[in-house]
Short mmCIF file of C-alpha atoms in Angstrom, two decimals:
data_model
loop_
_atom_site.label_atom_id
_atom_site.label_comp_id
_atom_site.label_asym_id
_atom_site.label_seq_id
_atom_site.Cartn_x
_atom_site.Cartn_y
_atom_site.Cartn_z
CA MET B 1 -40.98 83.12 103.57
CA GLN B 2 -37.46 84.16 104.12
CA THR B 3 -34.70 81.83 105.21
CA THR B 4 -31.29 82.50 106.97
CA GLN B 5 -28.26 80.43 106.11
CA SER B 6 -25.50 79.86 108.71
CA THR B 7 -22.14 80.69 107.76
CA ASP B 8 -20.06 79.31 110.50
CA GLY B 9 -19.72 76.03 109.21
CA ASN B 10 -22.69 74.09 110.94
CA THR B 11 -24.61 73.78 107.68
CA THR B 12 -26.56 70.79 107.05
CA LEU B 13 -24.15 69.87 104.39
CA ALA B 14 -21.15 70.23 106.77
CA LYS B 15 -22.66 67.97 109.39
CA THR B 16 -23.56 65.40 106.80
CA ALA B 17 -19.87 65.21 105.60
CA LEU B 18 -18.79 64.80 109.48
CA VAL B 19 -21.37 61.90 109.75
CA ALA B 20 -20.01 60.18 106.46
CA ALA B 21 -16.32 60.64 107.67
CA GLU B 22 -17.16 59.30 111.08
CA VAL B 23 -18.81 56.37 109.62
CA LEU B 24 -15.85 55.70 107.61
CA ILE B 25 -13.14 56.36 109.81
CA PRO B 26 -13.74 56.60 113.66
CA GLY B 27 -12.83 59.80 114.98
CA ALA B 28 -12.79 61.68 111.71
CA SER B 29 -15.22 64.40 112.70
CA ASN B 30 -12.77 65.32 115.28
CA LEU B 31 -9.83 65.32 113.15
CA VAL B 32 -11.72 67.51 110.66
CA ALA B 33 -12.76 69.82 113.51
CA GLY B 34 -9.00 70.13 114.49
CA ASN B 35 -9.47 68.05 117.77
CA VAL B 36 -6.58 65.87 116.91
CA GLY B 37 -6.10 64.24 120.48
CA ALA B 38 -9.80 63.56 120.58
CA GLY B 39 -9.95 62.15 116.98
CA VAL B 40 -6.79 59.73 117.53
CA ALA B 41 -7.96 58.53 120.77
CA THR B 42 -11.66 57.73 119.20
CA LEU B 43 -9.80 55.99 116.50
CA VAL B 44 -7.44 53.77 118.68
CA GLY B 45 -10.32 53.17 121.49
CA THR B 46 -12.58 52.23 118.49
CA PHE B 47 -10.18 49.59 117.15
CA ALA B 48 -9.32 48.41 120.76
CA ALA B 49 -12.90 47.95 121.63
CA VAL B 50 -13.62 45.76 118.53
CA ALA B 51 -10.64 43.70 118.80
CA VAL B 52 -11.18 42.83 122.44
CA LEU B 53 -15.12 42.41 122.64
CA ALA B 54 -15.91 41.12 118.72
CA PRO B 55 -14.46 37.72 119.18
CA THR B 56 -16.74 36.85 122.15
CA MET B 57 -19.24 39.20 122.29
CA PRO B 58 -19.88 40.50 118.56
CA ILE B 59 -22.88 42.78 119.59
CA LEU B 60 -21.27 44.20 122.53
CA GLY B 61 -18.49 45.26 120.08
CA ALA B 62 -20.47 46.75 117.70
CA LEU B 63 -22.40 48.94 120.21
CA ALA B 64 -19.08 50.08 121.47
CA ALA B 65 -17.93 51.14 118.11
CA ILE B 66 -21.01 53.00 117.64
CA GLY B 67 -21.09 54.52 120.63
CA LEU B 68 -17.55 55.86 120.28
CA ARG B 69 -18.35 57.36 116.85
CA VAL B 70 -21.47 58.99 118.16
CA ASN B 71 -19.58 60.68 120.94
CA SER B 72 -16.98 61.88 118.71
CA TYR B 73 -19.42 63.33 116.20
CA LYS B 74 -21.01 65.10 119.44
CA LEU B 75 -17.95 66.38 120.55
CA ALA B 76 -16.73 67.63 117.35
CA THR B 77 -20.14 69.58 116.55
CA THR B 78 -21.15 70.61 120.11
CA GLY B 79 -17.85 70.51 122.20
CA ALA B 80 -19.53 68.32 124.83
CA SER B 81 -19.17 64.61 124.93
CA LEU B 82 -22.06 62.24 125.94
CA MET B 83 -20.35 61.57 129.42
CA SER B 84 -20.65 65.03 130.19
CA ASP B 85 -24.28 64.97 129.44
CA ALA B 86 -24.78 61.96 131.35
CA SER B 87 -23.24 63.32 134.50
CA THR B 88 -25.16 66.14 134.34
CA ALA B 89 -28.33 64.53 134.20
CA LEU B 90 -27.29 61.79 136.86
CA ASN B 91 -26.40 64.93 139.29
CA ALA B 92 -29.88 66.70 138.51
CA ALA B 93 -31.75 63.45 139.03
CA ASN B 94 -29.72 62.65 142.47
CA GLU B 95 -30.61 66.23 143.69
CA ARG B 96 -34.32 65.71 142.70
CA PHE B 97 -34.33 62.51 144.63
CA SER B 98 -32.61 63.89 147.85
CA LYS B 99 -35.29 66.87 147.96
CA ALA B 100 -38.20 64.18 147.48
CA ALA B 101 -36.62 62.02 150.25
CA ALA B 102 -35.85 64.84 152.57
CA PRO B 103 -38.44 64.96 155.74
CA LYS B 104 -40.38 67.96 155.66
CA ALA B 105 -40.00 70.24 158.42
CA GLY B 106 -42.65 71.23 160.63
CA GLY B 107 -44.93 68.34 159.87
#
């Protein structure tokens, strides 16, 4: 069985390195990918979310930190953020709902 290997940097080892960097430093995967603005924004946003939420709501602070890191990794590897995927899914659901709720003509 013959296997092919990607040469564009999206190998398993490269993705593993991006995950490890993201775990250690929020936004690191974007910094490595060359998205400096997004990387710095993730770093600052994660620290701000933890500083604000952790003292009173530690679970919510941890979830915010994890969510920002996941978004940063997805943006670095695919070029799309989680919010763009969520808005696309919401628009599709609204369209399906509108079609289902519309009265049928001729009935």
